[in-house]
Short mmCIF file of C-alpha atoms and ligand atoms in Angstrom, two decimals:
data_model
loop_
_atom_site.label_atom_id
_atom_site.label_comp_id
_atom_site.label_asym_id
_atom_site.label_seq_id
_atom_site.Cartn_x
_atom_site.Cartn_y
_atom_site.Cartn_z
CA MET A 1 16.64 -4.83 -8.48
CA SER A 2 13.66 -7.11 -7.17
CA ARG A 3 13.75 -9.12 -4.02
CA SER A 4 11.92 -12.33 -3.03
CA PHE A 5 11.51 -14.42 0.13
CA ARG A 6 11.80 -18.07 0.49
CA VAL A 7 10.29 -19.23 3.63
CA ALA A 8 10.51 -22.72 5.27
CA PRO A 9 7.48 -24.03 6.62
CA GLY A 10 6.53 -24.38 10.38
CA GLY A 11 8.19 -22.77 13.45
CA SER A 12 6.71 -20.27 16.03
CA LEU A 13 7.34 -16.69 16.99
CA SER A 14 8.93 -15.96 20.42
CA GLY A 15 10.97 -13.43 22.21
CA THR A 16 10.63 -9.60 22.74
CA LEU A 17 11.00 -7.24 19.78
CA ARG A 18 10.38 -3.58 18.80
CA VAL A 19 9.26 -3.03 15.32
CA PRO A 20 10.27 0.18 13.54
CA GLY A 21 8.71 3.64 13.84
CA ASP A 22 5.26 4.45 12.71
CA LYS A 23 5.13 5.54 9.14
CA SER A 24 2.21 7.85 9.38
CA ILE A 25 3.68 9.58 12.26
CA SER A 26 7.24 10.02 10.88
CA HIS A 27 5.94 11.56 7.68
CA ARG A 28 4.02 14.09 9.83
CA SER A 29 6.82 14.76 12.01
CA VAL A 30 9.13 15.97 9.16
CA MET A 31 6.35 17.97 7.49
CA LEU A 32 5.14 19.80 10.53
CA GLY A 33 8.64 20.48 11.84
CA ALA A 34 9.64 21.87 8.33
CA ILE A 35 7.00 24.55 8.52
CA ALA A 36 7.37 25.21 12.28
CA ASP A 37 9.28 28.07 13.96
CA GLY A 38 12.44 26.41 15.78
CA VAL A 39 14.17 23.00 15.90
CA THR A 40 12.09 19.86 16.11
CA GLU A 41 13.73 16.75 17.57
CA ILE A 42 12.35 13.54 16.60
CA THR A 43 13.11 10.14 17.94
CA GLY A 44 12.10 6.60 16.78
CA PHE A 45 11.74 7.86 13.29
CA LEU A 46 11.16 5.25 10.66
CA GLU A 47 14.21 4.92 8.51
CA GLY A 48 12.19 3.36 5.71
CA ALA A 49 12.20 4.66 1.97
CA ASP A 50 8.91 6.23 2.37
CA ALA A 51 9.77 8.73 5.16
CA ILE A 52 12.99 9.22 3.70
CA SER A 53 11.31 10.51 0.57
CA THR A 54 9.52 13.10 2.65
CA MET A 55 12.83 14.28 4.27
CA GLU A 56 14.45 14.54 0.95
CA ILE A 57 11.57 16.67 -0.50
CA PHE A 58 11.98 19.16 2.39
CA ARG A 59 15.51 19.27 2.00
CA ALA A 60 15.02 20.06 -1.65
CA MET A 61 12.73 22.93 -0.46
CA GLY A 62 15.57 24.48 1.72
CA VAL A 63 14.84 22.78 5.07
CA ARG A 64 17.89 21.64 6.78
CA ILE A 65 17.36 18.24 8.33
CA ASP A 66 19.93 16.25 10.12
CA GLY A 67 19.90 12.43 10.19
CA PRO A 68 18.37 9.97 10.37
CA GLN A 69 20.76 8.34 12.87
CA GLY A 70 19.63 5.52 15.05
CA GLY A 71 16.12 6.96 14.67
CA ARG A 72 17.10 10.51 15.46
CA VAL A 73 16.07 13.32 13.18
CA THR A 74 16.48 17.00 13.66
CA VAL A 75 14.51 19.36 11.62
CA HIS A 76 15.40 23.05 11.55
CA GLY A 77 11.85 24.59 10.81
CA VAL A 78 11.76 27.55 8.35
CA GLY A 79 8.21 28.70 9.46
CA LEU A 80 4.96 28.58 7.75
CA HIS A 81 6.03 30.75 4.82
CA GLY A 82 9.77 29.81 4.70
CA LEU A 83 9.99 27.07 2.09
CA ARG A 84 11.75 27.66 -0.91
CA ALA A 85 10.86 26.76 -4.60
CA PRO A 86 12.37 23.50 -5.48
CA VAL A 87 14.49 23.26 -8.49
CA GLY A 88 12.99 19.94 -9.88
CA PRO A 89 10.16 17.45 -9.40
CA LEU A 90 9.68 16.33 -5.89
CA ASP A 91 9.82 12.45 -5.76
CA CYS A 92 7.56 10.69 -3.39
CA GLY A 93 8.81 7.18 -4.46
CA ASN A 94 6.14 4.67 -3.33
CA ALA A 95 4.70 7.01 -0.51
CA GLY A 96 0.88 7.88 -1.06
CA THR A 97 0.94 9.60 2.32
CA ALA A 98 3.92 11.77 1.16
CA MET A 99 2.14 12.80 -2.08
CA ARG A 100 -1.38 13.38 -0.56
CA LEU A 101 -0.32 15.40 2.40
CA LEU A 102 2.12 17.39 0.25
CA MET A 103 -0.45 18.31 -2.20
CA GLY A 104 -2.21 19.96 0.58
CA LEU A 105 0.80 21.71 2.17
CA LEU A 106 2.17 22.86 -1.23
CA ALA A 107 -1.37 24.15 -2.57
CA GLY A 108 -1.05 27.30 -0.56
CA GLN A 109 2.65 28.13 -1.44
CA ARG A 110 3.79 30.96 -3.47
CA PHE A 111 5.83 28.82 -5.93
CA GLU A 112 5.12 26.06 -8.51
CA SER A 113 5.86 22.38 -7.64
CA THR A 114 5.54 19.00 -9.31
CA LEU A 115 5.06 15.76 -7.22
CA VAL A 116 6.14 12.34 -8.98
CA GLY A 117 6.17 8.77 -7.68
CA ASP A 118 7.21 5.35 -8.73
CA GLU A 119 5.15 2.93 -11.01
CA SER A 120 2.68 1.77 -8.12
CA LEU A 121 2.03 5.38 -6.95
CA SER A 122 1.76 6.78 -10.54
CA LYS A 123 -1.52 4.49 -10.82
CA ARG A 124 -3.12 5.81 -7.56
CA PRO A 125 -6.04 8.42 -7.39
CA MET A 126 -5.20 11.79 -6.41
CA ARG A 127 -8.37 13.67 -7.70
CA ARG A 128 -9.91 12.83 -4.19
CA VAL A 129 -7.34 15.64 -2.86
CA ALA A 130 -7.08 17.71 -5.85
CA GLU A 131 -10.94 18.25 -6.06
CA PRO A 132 -11.57 19.62 -2.49
CA LEU A 133 -8.17 21.56 -2.89
CA ALA A 134 -9.58 23.17 -6.16
CA ALA A 135 -12.77 24.25 -4.17
CA MET A 136 -10.29 26.04 -1.64
CA GLY A 137 -8.88 27.89 -4.76
CA ALA A 138 -5.85 25.92 -5.41
CA ARG A 139 -4.72 25.22 -9.13
CA ILE A 140 -3.64 21.57 -9.45
CA GLU A 141 -3.11 19.50 -12.58
CA THR A 142 -2.97 15.59 -12.71
CA ARG A 143 -2.65 13.33 -15.55
CA ASP A 144 -6.22 11.92 -15.57
CA GLY A 145 -6.46 12.00 -11.83
CA CYS A 146 -3.21 10.39 -11.12
CA PRO A 147 0.45 11.38 -10.62
CA PRO A 148 2.33 13.43 -11.81
CA VAL A 149 0.73 16.31 -9.77
CA ARG A 150 1.40 20.03 -10.79
CA ILE A 151 0.82 22.59 -8.16
CA LEU A 152 0.59 26.24 -9.37
CA PRO A 153 0.97 29.23 -7.01
CA VAL A 154 -2.24 30.98 -6.12
CA ALA A 155 -2.78 34.43 -4.30
CA ALA A 156 -4.59 32.73 -1.39
CA LEU A 157 -6.70 29.74 -0.46
CA GLN A 158 -10.14 29.97 1.10
CA GLY A 159 -11.21 27.71 4.07
CA ILE A 160 -14.22 25.49 3.18
CA ARG A 161 -16.26 22.96 4.86
CA TYR A 162 -15.94 19.53 3.25
CA GLN A 163 -17.79 16.38 3.69
CA LEU A 164 -15.28 13.46 2.83
CA PRO A 165 -16.82 11.03 0.47
CA MET A 166 -14.63 8.31 1.64
CA ALA A 167 -12.98 7.55 5.12
CA SER A 168 -9.38 8.75 4.25
CA ALA A 169 -6.94 10.21 6.73
CA GLN A 170 -4.70 11.36 3.87
CA VAL A 171 -7.32 13.39 2.27
CA LYS A 172 -8.46 14.86 5.65
CA SER A 173 -4.74 15.70 6.55
CA ALA A 174 -4.02 17.39 3.16
CA LEU A 175 -7.18 19.54 3.54
CA LEU A 176 -6.20 20.52 7.23
CA LEU A 177 -2.60 21.28 6.00
CA ALA A 178 -4.01 23.53 3.23
CA GLY A 179 -6.22 25.08 5.83
CA LEU A 180 -3.17 26.42 7.66
CA TYR A 181 -2.51 28.62 4.39
CA ALA A 182 -6.31 29.47 3.97
CA ARG A 183 -8.37 32.53 4.91
CA GLY A 184 -10.91 31.74 7.55
CA GLU A 185 -11.67 28.14 8.85
CA THR A 186 -11.37 24.90 7.20
CA THR A 187 -13.54 22.01 8.43
CA VAL A 188 -13.45 18.36 7.43
CA VAL A 189 -16.31 15.97 8.19
CA GLU A 190 -15.42 12.31 8.21
CA PRO A 191 -17.92 9.57 7.19
CA ALA A 192 -16.01 7.25 9.78
CA PRO A 193 -13.24 7.78 12.22
CA THR A 194 -9.82 7.60 10.64
CA ARG A 195 -6.37 8.02 12.18
CA ASP A 196 -6.10 11.36 13.80
CA HIS A 197 -2.14 11.73 13.91
CA THR A 198 -2.31 15.06 11.92
CA GLU A 199 -4.94 16.70 14.36
CA ARG A 200 -2.97 15.31 17.44
CA MET A 201 0.38 16.43 16.11
CA LEU A 202 -0.82 19.90 15.10
CA GLY A 203 -2.05 20.29 18.67
CA GLY A 204 1.42 19.34 19.88
CA PHE A 205 2.95 22.08 17.69
CA GLY A 206 0.61 24.66 19.21
CA VAL A 207 -2.05 24.87 16.50
CA ALA A 208 -5.74 25.11 17.88
CA VAL A 209 -7.57 22.21 16.23
CA ARG A 210 -11.28 21.79 17.24
CA ARG A 211 -13.15 18.36 17.05
CA ASP A 212 -16.84 18.58 17.09
CA GLY A 213 -18.27 15.02 16.50
CA ALA A 214 -17.25 14.01 13.00
CA ALA A 215 -15.97 17.57 12.14
CA VAL A 216 -12.27 18.82 12.59
CA THR A 217 -11.65 22.42 12.23
CA LEU A 218 -8.67 24.82 12.16
CA ARG A 219 -8.22 28.38 11.43
CA GLY A 220 -5.76 29.57 8.68
CA GLY A 221 -2.56 31.48 9.41
CA GLN A 222 -1.72 29.80 12.83
CA SER A 223 2.08 29.42 13.10
CA LEU A 224 3.62 26.20 14.49
CA ARG A 225 6.06 26.00 17.44
CA ALA A 226 8.79 23.24 17.16
CA THR A 227 8.46 20.53 19.64
CA ALA A 228 9.95 17.08 20.50
CA ILE A 229 8.44 14.01 18.88
CA ASP A 230 8.78 10.48 20.05
CA VAL A 231 7.55 8.17 17.29
CA PRO A 232 5.99 4.86 18.62
CA ALA A 233 6.55 1.58 16.81
CA ASP A 234 4.23 1.17 14.02
CA ILE A 235 1.12 -0.90 14.94
CA SER A 236 0.92 -1.80 11.21
CA SER A 237 4.23 -3.30 11.32
CA ALA A 238 3.41 -5.15 14.45
CA ALA A 239 0.45 -6.64 12.72
CA PHE A 240 2.35 -9.15 10.74
CA PHE A 241 3.52 -10.35 14.12
CA LEU A 242 0.26 -10.43 15.86
CA ALA A 243 -1.12 -12.36 13.03
CA GLY A 244 1.99 -14.77 12.77
CA ALA A 245 2.02 -15.50 16.61
CA SER A 246 -1.63 -15.87 16.66
CA ILE A 247 -1.59 -18.62 13.90
CA ALA A 248 1.76 -20.45 14.71
CA PRO A 249 1.17 -22.96 17.61
CA GLY A 250 3.51 -22.56 20.52
CA SER A 251 4.27 -18.78 19.84
CA ASP A 252 4.64 -16.36 22.64
CA LEU A 253 5.79 -12.90 21.80
CA VAL A 254 6.01 -9.51 23.13
CA LEU A 255 5.94 -6.40 20.99
CA GLU A 256 7.42 -3.21 22.66
CA HIS A 257 6.43 0.41 22.42
CA VAL A 258 3.56 -0.19 19.99
CA GLY A 259 1.60 2.87 19.05
CA MET A 260 -2.15 2.29 20.33
CA ASN A 261 -3.88 5.19 19.00
CA PRO A 262 -7.56 4.19 19.02
CA THR A 263 -7.96 5.05 15.49
CA ARG A 264 -5.33 2.46 14.71
CA THR A 265 -6.25 -0.56 16.95
CA GLY A 266 -8.78 -2.18 14.76
CA ILE A 267 -6.26 -5.08 14.05
CA VAL A 268 -6.32 -5.84 17.83
CA ASP A 269 -10.17 -5.71 18.26
CA ILE A 270 -10.76 -7.77 15.07
CA LEU A 271 -8.02 -10.50 16.04
CA ARG A 272 -9.65 -10.65 19.41
CA LEU A 273 -13.05 -11.08 17.98
CA MET A 274 -11.51 -14.06 16.18
CA GLY A 275 -10.11 -15.49 19.45
CA ALA A 276 -6.80 -14.15 19.61
CA ASP A 277 -4.84 -14.13 22.77
CA ILE A 278 -3.33 -10.50 22.98
CA GLU A 279 -2.64 -8.82 26.32
CA VAL A 280 -1.97 -5.14 26.36
CA ARG A 281 0.58 -4.07 29.10
CA ASN A 282 2.40 -1.12 30.35
CA GLU A 283 -0.06 1.46 28.78
CA HIS A 284 1.33 5.17 28.72
CA GLU A 285 1.47 8.13 26.56
CA VAL A 286 4.38 9.60 24.60
CA GLY A 287 3.98 13.06 23.06
CA GLY A 288 0.21 12.84 22.60
CA GLU A 289 -0.01 9.27 21.35
CA PRO A 290 -0.82 6.13 23.51
CA VAL A 291 1.76 3.30 23.44
CA ALA A 292 1.77 -0.21 25.04
CA ASP A 293 3.46 -3.41 25.05
CA LEU A 294 1.52 -6.31 23.54
CA ARG A 295 1.93 -9.81 24.41
CA VAL A 296 0.64 -12.20 21.87
CA ARG A 297 0.32 -16.10 22.27
CA ALA A 298 -0.86 -18.66 19.81
CA ALA A 299 -4.75 -19.25 19.84
CA ALA A 300 -7.32 -21.25 17.88
CA LEU A 301 -8.80 -18.60 15.66
CA ARG A 302 -12.56 -18.54 14.46
CA GLY A 303 -13.96 -16.98 11.35
CA ILE A 304 -16.07 -13.77 11.69
CA ALA A 305 -18.03 -11.25 9.97
CA VAL A 306 -15.66 -8.23 10.28
CA PRO A 307 -17.75 -5.37 11.82
CA PRO A 308 -17.62 -2.57 9.07
CA GLU A 309 -17.02 0.12 11.61
CA LEU A 310 -13.63 -1.34 12.32
CA VAL A 311 -12.44 -1.53 8.80
CA PRO A 312 -11.02 2.07 8.65
CA LEU A 313 -9.44 1.49 11.96
CA ALA A 314 -7.50 -1.51 10.51
CA ILE A 315 -7.30 -0.53 6.85
CA ASP A 316 -3.65 -1.22 6.38
CA GLU A 317 -3.75 -4.58 8.32
CA PHE A 318 -6.07 -6.55 6.02
CA PRO A 319 -3.39 -8.43 4.25
CA ALA A 320 -2.29 -10.00 7.60
CA LEU A 321 -5.71 -10.38 8.73
CA PHE A 322 -6.79 -12.40 5.45
CA VAL A 323 -3.80 -14.85 6.25
CA ALA A 324 -5.06 -15.17 9.83
CA ALA A 325 -8.53 -15.75 8.51
CA ALA A 326 -7.41 -18.50 6.32
CA CYS A 327 -6.06 -20.08 9.53
CA ALA A 328 -9.35 -19.78 11.53
CA ARG A 329 -12.16 -22.40 11.77
CA GLY A 330 -15.01 -21.25 9.67
CA ARG A 331 -15.87 -18.43 7.30
CA THR A 332 -14.55 -14.94 7.55
CA VAL A 333 -16.57 -12.14 5.51
CA VAL A 334 -15.10 -8.74 5.16
CA THR A 335 -17.22 -5.95 3.69
CA GLY A 336 -16.97 -2.16 3.48
CA ALA A 337 -13.30 -2.28 2.49
CA ALA A 338 -13.38 -1.11 -1.13
CA GLU A 339 -10.67 1.40 -0.28
CA LEU A 340 -8.31 -1.69 -0.21
CA ARG A 341 -8.34 -1.78 -4.11
CA VAL A 342 -6.48 1.68 -4.34
CA LYS A 343 -3.70 0.93 -1.93
CA GLU A 344 -0.04 0.19 -2.95
CA SER A 345 -1.69 -2.58 -4.98
CA ASP A 346 -5.35 -3.90 -5.32
CA ARG A 347 -5.20 -5.66 -2.02
CA ILE A 348 -8.28 -7.54 -2.49
CA ALA A 349 -7.42 -8.87 -5.85
CA VAL A 350 -3.72 -9.62 -5.00
CA MET A 351 -4.46 -11.41 -1.60
CA ALA A 352 -7.20 -13.36 -3.01
CA GLU A 353 -5.04 -14.56 -5.87
CA GLY A 354 -2.15 -15.49 -3.58
CA LEU A 355 -4.36 -17.26 -0.99
CA ARG A 356 -5.94 -19.34 -3.77
CA THR A 357 -2.63 -20.12 -5.17
CA LEU A 358 -1.98 -21.61 -1.77
CA GLY A 359 -4.90 -23.72 -1.76
CA VAL A 360 -7.39 -21.40 0.21
CA ASP A 361 -11.02 -20.88 -0.85
CA ALA A 362 -10.84 -17.15 -0.98
CA THR A 363 -13.51 -15.14 -2.91
CA PRO A 364 -12.96 -11.50 -3.62
CA THR A 365 -15.90 -9.17 -3.66
CA PRO A 366 -16.30 -5.61 -4.79
CA ASP A 367 -15.55 -4.41 -1.32
CA GLY A 368 -13.91 -7.30 0.57
CA MET A 369 -13.39 -10.95 0.66
CA VAL A 370 -14.92 -14.20 1.87
CA ILE A 371 -12.40 -16.77 3.09
CA GLU A 372 -13.32 -20.21 4.08
CA GLY A 373 -10.88 -20.87 7.02
CA ARG A 374 -9.04 -24.29 7.25
CA GLY A 375 -8.07 -23.82 11.02
CA GLU A 376 -8.95 -27.54 11.57
CA GLN A 377 -5.80 -28.36 9.35
CA ALA A 378 -2.37 -28.15 11.06
CA ALA A 379 -1.04 -27.27 7.83
CA VAL A 380 -3.25 -24.45 6.18
CA PHE A 381 -1.34 -23.46 3.12
CA ALA A 382 -0.16 -25.73 0.34
CA PRO A 383 3.34 -25.02 -0.70
CA GLY A 384 3.86 -22.62 -3.71
CA ALA A 385 4.89 -19.28 -5.06
CA VAL A 386 2.95 -16.10 -4.74
CA HIS A 387 3.39 -12.69 -6.16
CA ALA A 388 3.38 -9.56 -3.78
CA HIS A 389 3.03 -7.13 -6.89
CA ALA A 390 5.61 -5.01 -5.15
CA ASP A 391 3.42 -4.32 -2.28
CA HIS A 392 5.35 -4.30 0.96
CA ARG A 393 2.29 -5.33 3.23
CA ILE A 394 1.38 -8.20 1.02
CA ALA A 395 4.85 -9.59 0.96
CA MET A 396 5.18 -9.53 4.69
CA SER A 397 1.84 -11.06 5.18
CA PHE A 398 2.50 -14.02 2.91
CA ALA A 399 5.80 -14.37 4.63
CA MET A 400 3.81 -15.16 7.85
CA ALA A 401 1.71 -17.63 6.09
CA ALA A 402 4.66 -20.18 6.01
CA LEU A 403 4.19 -20.79 9.78
CA ARG A 404 1.09 -22.76 8.77
CA ALA A 405 2.32 -24.03 5.51
CA GLU A 406 2.88 -27.73 4.34
CA GLY A 407 6.01 -26.79 2.50
CA GLU A 408 8.21 -24.06 1.44
CA LEU A 409 6.50 -20.67 0.21
CA ALA A 410 8.20 -18.26 -2.23
CA VAL A 411 7.11 -14.58 -2.19
CA HIS A 412 8.08 -12.92 -5.38
CA ASP A 413 8.16 -9.13 -6.02
CA ALA A 414 8.61 -8.67 -2.24
CA THR A 415 10.65 -5.42 -3.46
CA HIS A 416 9.35 -2.63 -1.28
CA VAL A 417 9.31 -4.05 2.16
CA ALA A 418 11.92 -1.60 3.21
CA THR A 419 9.40 1.42 2.61
CA SER A 420 7.68 0.64 5.79
CA PHE A 421 9.67 -2.09 7.42
CA PRO A 422 13.59 -1.84 7.00
CA GLY A 423 15.16 -4.96 8.63
CA PHE A 424 11.90 -7.11 8.49
CA GLU A 425 13.82 -10.13 7.32
CA ALA A 426 16.27 -10.19 10.10
CA LEU A 427 13.72 -9.26 12.85
CA ALA A 428 11.34 -11.87 11.72
CA ARG A 429 14.09 -14.50 11.61
CA SER A 430 15.20 -13.54 15.15
CA ALA A 431 11.85 -14.25 16.48
CA GLY A 432 11.67 -17.64 14.61
CA LEU A 433 10.47 -17.36 10.99
CA ARG A 434 12.41 -19.31 8.58
CA ILE A 435 12.81 -16.72 6.19
CA GLU A 436 15.64 -16.11 3.53
CA GLY A 437 15.66 -13.03 1.19
CA ARG A 438 17.26 -13.00 -2.24
CA SER A 439 17.83 -10.06 -4.67
CA GLN A 440 17.56 -10.37 -8.45
CA ALA A 441 18.92 -8.10 -11.02
C1 S3P B 12 -2.45 7.09 5.97
C2 S3P B 12 -3.76 6.81 5.77
C3 S3P B 12 -4.29 5.68 5.09
C4 S3P B 12 -3.35 4.52 5.13
C5 S3P B 12 -1.96 4.74 4.68
C6 S3P B 12 -1.38 6.03 5.58
C7 S3P B 12 -1.99 8.24 6.55
O1 S3P B 12 -4.67 5.94 3.73
O2 S3P B 12 -3.85 3.41 4.16
O3 S3P B 12 -1.20 3.72 4.66
O4 S3P B 12 -0.77 8.36 7.04
O5 S3P B 12 -2.66 9.24 6.62
P1 S3P B 12 -5.99 6.59 3.23
O6 S3P B 12 -6.14 7.92 3.79
O7 S3P B 12 -6.04 6.53 1.82
O8 S3P B 12 -7.11 5.62 3.77
#
């Protein structure tokens, strides 16, 4: 079954809304809750396909998990060594985070396991995790570096110091989770800061994690103590609305309880550099993660050279940013973003193709894109049909483009939106986007 959107042109975004829970934090809350001692209560959990895959995988390893119901999940932890051998392969669906973090967590178990994924995930690189895990003594088999991933039991892992070759929170997190099962200390050194939810949450579960500049270290064998986790709204889902309200004249929108971890707020910084009007209100902390309400109003955006140091802090938000850049005056240049080529789709190629279909001068480069903004035009995008290549974030970004289109936009292959954003169509419609979804067999 595939889904597509038809979005009528124009309109603006207004009102007050809360987007679903953070995907990264939701995955981690189940994983750490499962290997903790005691019962972990989660609220605000993302009831999207990706996080549900993680829940099902732990159920298959003998963990009792109640929910999700209205964002509430209860994980009955089995302790560091309490997971049971699964009967069949563990299906990560579309979720790269599930697969990569689980590779680390399963590498130190005393049983064999196999991780599989859907068509998109089956093409994504897993060597970046398998290689450093092998250096820790893990035995991992892939198919030419891609899933399925077979993890064989080993007597013990050995802690290492590993310099990450790319800025990747998934690889960092996989190694830290393996490090829990390793002798001695495991240290991961990052080339640039990436999301630090794993480190923060491990701290919340009572694990001592040391941060020393670019290096994160933990000692193996520490047990986790169950805790309560309040998952903030996902800034990566808020991003479509931040971009949409910025480009649509007359917009005035409040997004509530958005996770504002400084390793995730690159989207706010980049949009502000482009002239966006985003006000941060009601800042506070929930369970070790900063949150705030964001008020965003329409603004005249200008093209910029995106500072490369902000790229890892906004890595999932580039599809939305490319749409905003097309609506800016002048040229936007993105560099240092080669990681976009190995996301749920090749986001450089797919976004450039879609933007060009809609009449925008967008030139893909090996590590980014050059976009000639058309902000001086009221209608930036020509009517037409684009393909999201089953990439949730690309589908939602092109839906927002209709706010500045000359005619109707069709977004085909918008199939996996519910992986990260269940209810996107209804929520976007309630804010003013003229979107209709259709399913085809
Ligand atoms: C994630 C890390 C990022 C991000 C992904 C979620 C995480 O991936 O793109 O959506 O939860 O750790 P990389 O580690 O590959 O950059």
